[in-house]
C-alpha atoms as a printed R data frame, in Angstrom:
    type eleno elety resid chain resno       x      y       z
1   ATOM     1    CA   MET     A     1 -11.866 21.528 -22.120
2   ATOM     2    CA   ASN     A     2 -14.506 18.904 -21.354
3   ATOM     3    CA   SER     A     3 -14.696 17.500 -17.830
4   ATOM     4    CA   LYS     A     4 -16.492 14.357 -16.728
5   ATOM     5    CA   ASP     A     5 -17.077 12.915 -13.248
6   ATOM     6    CA   VAL     A     6 -15.650  9.381 -13.103
7   ATOM     7    CA   ASN     A     7 -15.065  6.468 -10.766
8   ATOM     8    CA   ILE     A     8 -11.407  5.504 -10.508
9   ATOM     9    CA   THR     A     9  -9.912  2.195  -9.468
10  ATOM    10    CA   LEU     A    10  -6.159  2.433  -8.993
11  ATOM    11    CA   ILE     A    11  -3.879 -0.485  -8.194
12  ATOM    12    CA   SER     A    12  -0.271  0.399  -7.399
13  ATOM    13    CA   THR     A    13   2.347 -2.344  -7.149
14  ATOM    14    CA   GLN     A    14   5.909 -1.810  -6.058
15  ATOM    15    CA   SER     A    15   8.815 -4.217  -5.821
16  ATOM    16    CA   ASP     A    16  12.268 -3.744  -4.357
17  ATOM    17    CA   GLY     A    17  13.601 -6.756  -6.242
18  ATOM    18    CA   ASN     A    18  12.589 -9.147  -3.469
19  ATOM    19    CA   GLU     A    19   9.156 -8.323  -2.112
20  ATOM    20    CA   LYS     A    20   6.061 -7.041  -3.936
21  ATOM    21    CA   GLN     A    21   3.486 -4.836  -2.280
22  ATOM    22    CA   SER     A    22   0.171 -3.695  -3.770
23  ATOM    23    CA   THR     A    23  -2.326 -1.067  -2.699
24  ATOM    24    CA   GLU     A    24  -5.773 -0.507  -4.149
25  ATOM    25    CA   LEU     A    25  -7.699  2.765  -4.188
26  ATOM    26    CA   PHE     A    26 -11.322  3.364  -5.185
27  ATOM    27    CA   THR     A    27 -12.209  7.035  -5.537
28  ATOM    28    CA   LYS     A    28 -14.182  9.594  -7.482
29  ATOM    29    CA   GLY     A    29 -12.392 11.999  -9.747
30  ATOM    30    CA   LYS     A    30 -12.510 13.918 -12.998
31  ATOM    31    CA   LEU     A    31 -11.511 13.078 -16.545
32  ATOM    32    CA   PHE     A    32 -10.566 15.979 -18.809
33  ATOM    33    CA   VAL     A    33  -9.904 15.899 -22.525
34  ATOM    34    CA   LYS     A    34  -7.297 18.462 -23.568
35  ATOM    35    CA   ASP     A    35  -5.846 19.036 -27.042
36  ATOM    36    CA   ASP     A    36  -3.330 16.212 -27.265
37  ATOM    37    CA   ARG     A    37  -3.893 14.402 -23.970
38  ATOM    38    CA   PHE     A    38  -6.237 13.053 -21.323
39  ATOM    39    CA   VAL     A    39  -6.087 14.261 -17.728
40  ATOM    40    CA   ILE     A    40  -7.252 12.259 -14.706
41  ATOM    41    CA   SER     A    41  -7.541 14.098 -11.388
42  ATOM    42    CA   TYR     A    42  -8.516 12.858  -7.927
43  ATOM    43    CA   GLU     A    43  -8.147 13.717  -4.247
44  ATOM    44    CA   GLU     A    44  -5.853 11.535  -2.168
45  ATOM    45    CA   SER     A    45  -7.197  9.967   1.024
46  ATOM    46    CA   GLU     A    46  -5.894  8.961   4.417
47  ATOM    47    CA   ALA     A    47  -5.449  5.423   3.013
48  ATOM    48    CA   THR     A    48  -2.736  6.595   0.595
49  ATOM    49    CA   GLY     A    49  -0.923  8.655   3.218
50  ATOM    50    CA   PHE     A    50  -1.358 11.856   1.203
51  ATOM    51    CA   GLU     A    51  -4.674 13.122   2.581
52  ATOM    52    CA   GLY     A    52  -5.371 16.689   1.492
53  ATOM    53    CA   SER     A    53  -3.388 16.324  -1.735
54  ATOM    54    CA   VAL     A    54  -4.678 16.217  -5.309
55  ATOM    55    CA   THR     A    55  -3.069 13.890  -7.855
56  ATOM    56    CA   THR     A    56  -3.226 14.646 -11.570
57  ATOM    57    CA   LEU     A    57  -2.152 12.305 -14.360
58  ATOM    58    CA   GLU     A    58  -1.587 13.783 -17.819
59  ATOM    59    CA   VAL     A    59  -1.559 11.039 -20.449
60  ATOM    60    CA   PHE     A    60   0.048 11.684 -23.840
61  ATOM    61    CA   PHE     A    61  -1.102  8.652 -25.878
62  ATOM    62    CA   GLN     A    62   1.246  5.666 -25.331
63  ATOM    63    CA   ASP     A    63   4.386  7.805 -24.956
64  ATOM    64    CA   LYS     A    64   4.327  9.831 -21.771
65  ATOM    65    CA   VAL     A    65   2.574 10.214 -18.416
66  ATOM    66    CA   ILE     A    66   3.123 13.157 -16.070
67  ATOM    67    CA   MET     A    67   2.031 12.293 -12.534
68  ATOM    68    CA   GLU     A    68   1.780 15.346 -10.293
69  ATOM    69    CA   ARG     A    69   0.722 15.573  -6.656
70  ATOM    70    CA   LYS     A    70  -0.052 18.936  -5.054
71  ATOM    71    CA   GLY     A    71  -0.776 19.497  -1.389
72  ATOM    72    CA   ALA     A    72   1.040 18.703   1.862
73  ATOM    73    CA   ALA     A    73   3.715 16.863  -0.147
74  ATOM    74    CA   SER     A    74   4.147 17.986  -3.755
75  ATOM    75    CA   SER     A    75   5.915 15.984  -6.440
76  ATOM    76    CA   GLN     A    76   6.066 15.484 -10.173
77  ATOM    77    CA   LEU     A    77   7.169 12.310 -11.972
78  ATOM    78    CA   ILE     A    78   7.611 12.224 -15.741
79  ATOM    79    CA   ILE     A    79   7.323  8.715 -17.162
80  ATOM    80    CA   GLU     A    80   8.337  8.812 -20.827
81  ATOM    81    CA   LYS     A    81   9.315  5.943 -23.103
82  ATOM    82    CA   GLY     A    82  12.948  6.020 -24.158
83  ATOM    83    CA   LYS     A    83  13.993  8.828 -21.785
84  ATOM    84    CA   LYS     A    84  15.217  9.064 -18.211
85  ATOM    85    CA   HIS     A    85  13.888 12.024 -16.253
86  ATOM    86    CA   PHE     A    86  15.183 13.474 -13.003
87  ATOM    87    CA   CYS     A    87  12.173 14.585 -11.004
88  ATOM    88    CA   ARG     A    88  11.361 16.253  -7.698
89  ATOM    89    CA   TYR     A    89   9.654 13.983  -5.205
90  ATOM    90    CA   GLY     A    90   8.154 15.579  -2.130
91  ATOM    91    CA   THR     A    91   7.535 13.829   1.170
92  ATOM    92    CA   PRO     A    92   6.421 15.166   4.548
93  ATOM    93    CA   TYR     A    93  10.118 14.880   5.527
94  ATOM    94    CA   GLY     A    94  11.499 16.911   2.636
95  ATOM    95    CA   ASP     A    95  12.065 16.874  -1.122
96  ATOM    96    CA   PHE     A    96  14.620 14.908  -3.100
97  ATOM    97    CA   THR     A    97  15.511 14.230  -6.729
98  ATOM    98    CA   ILE     A    98  14.844 10.803  -8.204
99  ATOM    99    CA   GLY     A    99  15.609  9.214 -11.546
100 ATOM   100    CA   VAL     A   100  12.586  7.848 -13.432
101 ATOM   101    CA   ASN     A   101  12.964  5.279 -16.234
102 ATOM   102    CA   ALA     A   102   9.776  4.266 -18.055
103 ATOM   103    CA   GLN     A   103   9.287  0.561 -18.698
104 ATOM   104    CA   ASP     A   104   5.907  0.575 -20.441
105 ATOM   105    CA   ILE     A   105   2.836  2.762 -21.042
106 ATOM   106    CA   LYS     A   106  -0.501  1.457 -22.343
107 ATOM   107    CA   SER     A   107  -3.636  3.573 -22.574
108 ATOM   108    CA   THR     A   108  -7.141  2.933 -23.897
109 ATOM   109    CA   LEU     A   109  -8.435  6.264 -22.565
110 ATOM   110    CA   ASP     A   110 -11.024  8.204 -24.509
111 ATOM   111    CA   GLU     A   111 -13.607 10.823 -23.532
112 ATOM   112    CA   ASN     A   112 -15.705  8.110 -21.803
113 ATOM   113    CA   GLY     A   113 -12.947  6.590 -19.660
114 ATOM   114    CA   GLY     A   114 -10.851  3.482 -20.214
115 ATOM   115    CA   THR     A   115  -7.661  2.075 -18.751
116 ATOM   116    CA   LEU     A   116  -4.152  3.325 -18.160
117 ATOM   117    CA   LYS     A   117  -1.278  1.048 -17.235
118 ATOM   118    CA   PHE     A   118   2.301  2.194 -16.825
119 ATOM   119    CA   SER     A   119   5.443  0.918 -15.162
120 ATOM   120    CA   TYR     A   120   8.732  2.534 -14.264
121 ATOM   121    CA   VAL     A   121  11.946  2.128 -12.259
122 ATOM   122    CA   LEU     A   122  13.078  4.671  -9.655
123 ATOM   123    CA   ASP     A   123  16.600  5.408  -8.456
124 ATOM   124    CA   ILE     A   124  18.306  7.947  -6.219
125 ATOM   125    CA   ASN     A   125  21.908  8.827  -7.132
126 ATOM   126    CA   ALA     A   126  21.916  5.818  -9.511
127 ATOM   127    CA   SER     A   127  21.003  3.488  -6.602
128 ATOM   128    CA   TYR     A   128  17.998  1.265  -7.363
129 ATOM   129    CA   ILE     A   129  14.888  2.037  -5.308
130 ATOM   130    CA   GLY     A   130  12.273 -0.181  -6.939
131 ATOM   131    CA   ASP     A   131  10.011 -1.166  -9.793
132 ATOM   132    CA   PHE     A   132   6.566  0.412  -9.850
133 ATOM   133    CA   GLU     A   133   3.428 -0.438 -11.800
134 ATOM   134    CA   ILE     A   134   0.212  1.599 -11.833
135 ATOM   135    CA   ASN     A   135  -3.074  0.219 -13.221
136 ATOM   136    CA   ILE     A   136  -5.969  2.662 -13.468
137 ATOM   137    CA   ASP     A   137  -9.522  1.944 -14.559
138 ATOM   138    CA   VAL     A   138 -11.682  5.014 -15.280
139 ATOM   139    CA   LYS     A   139 -15.477  4.668 -15.637
């Protein structure tokens, strides 16, 4: 498994149907190339509210992204085209189960970096939470 140090720019946008909010993160991380996927890993910071946690994104071509955070608050979201997943989402206040519906996944990742863009809708007990879009640039 090859590992490469990379610079990551991550823009996260969320909408509750009325208001949009974006956050931008610049950080250093690692890019791994595994058999059938690319893995991006980085440490969260105080700015994201998850200081002390490590986030890992496993990218399976244009079909699936597994976003996992380990640390003070652990969670795993599976974003997969054509499927709804029920995932555990951890917060400092406790864990809960959320529904994740993929909207789109686009990846140009290769062993040198690239871009990853994916969007999804979250719900709790079939009640709409919001639309989310993640844009990641890896260099």
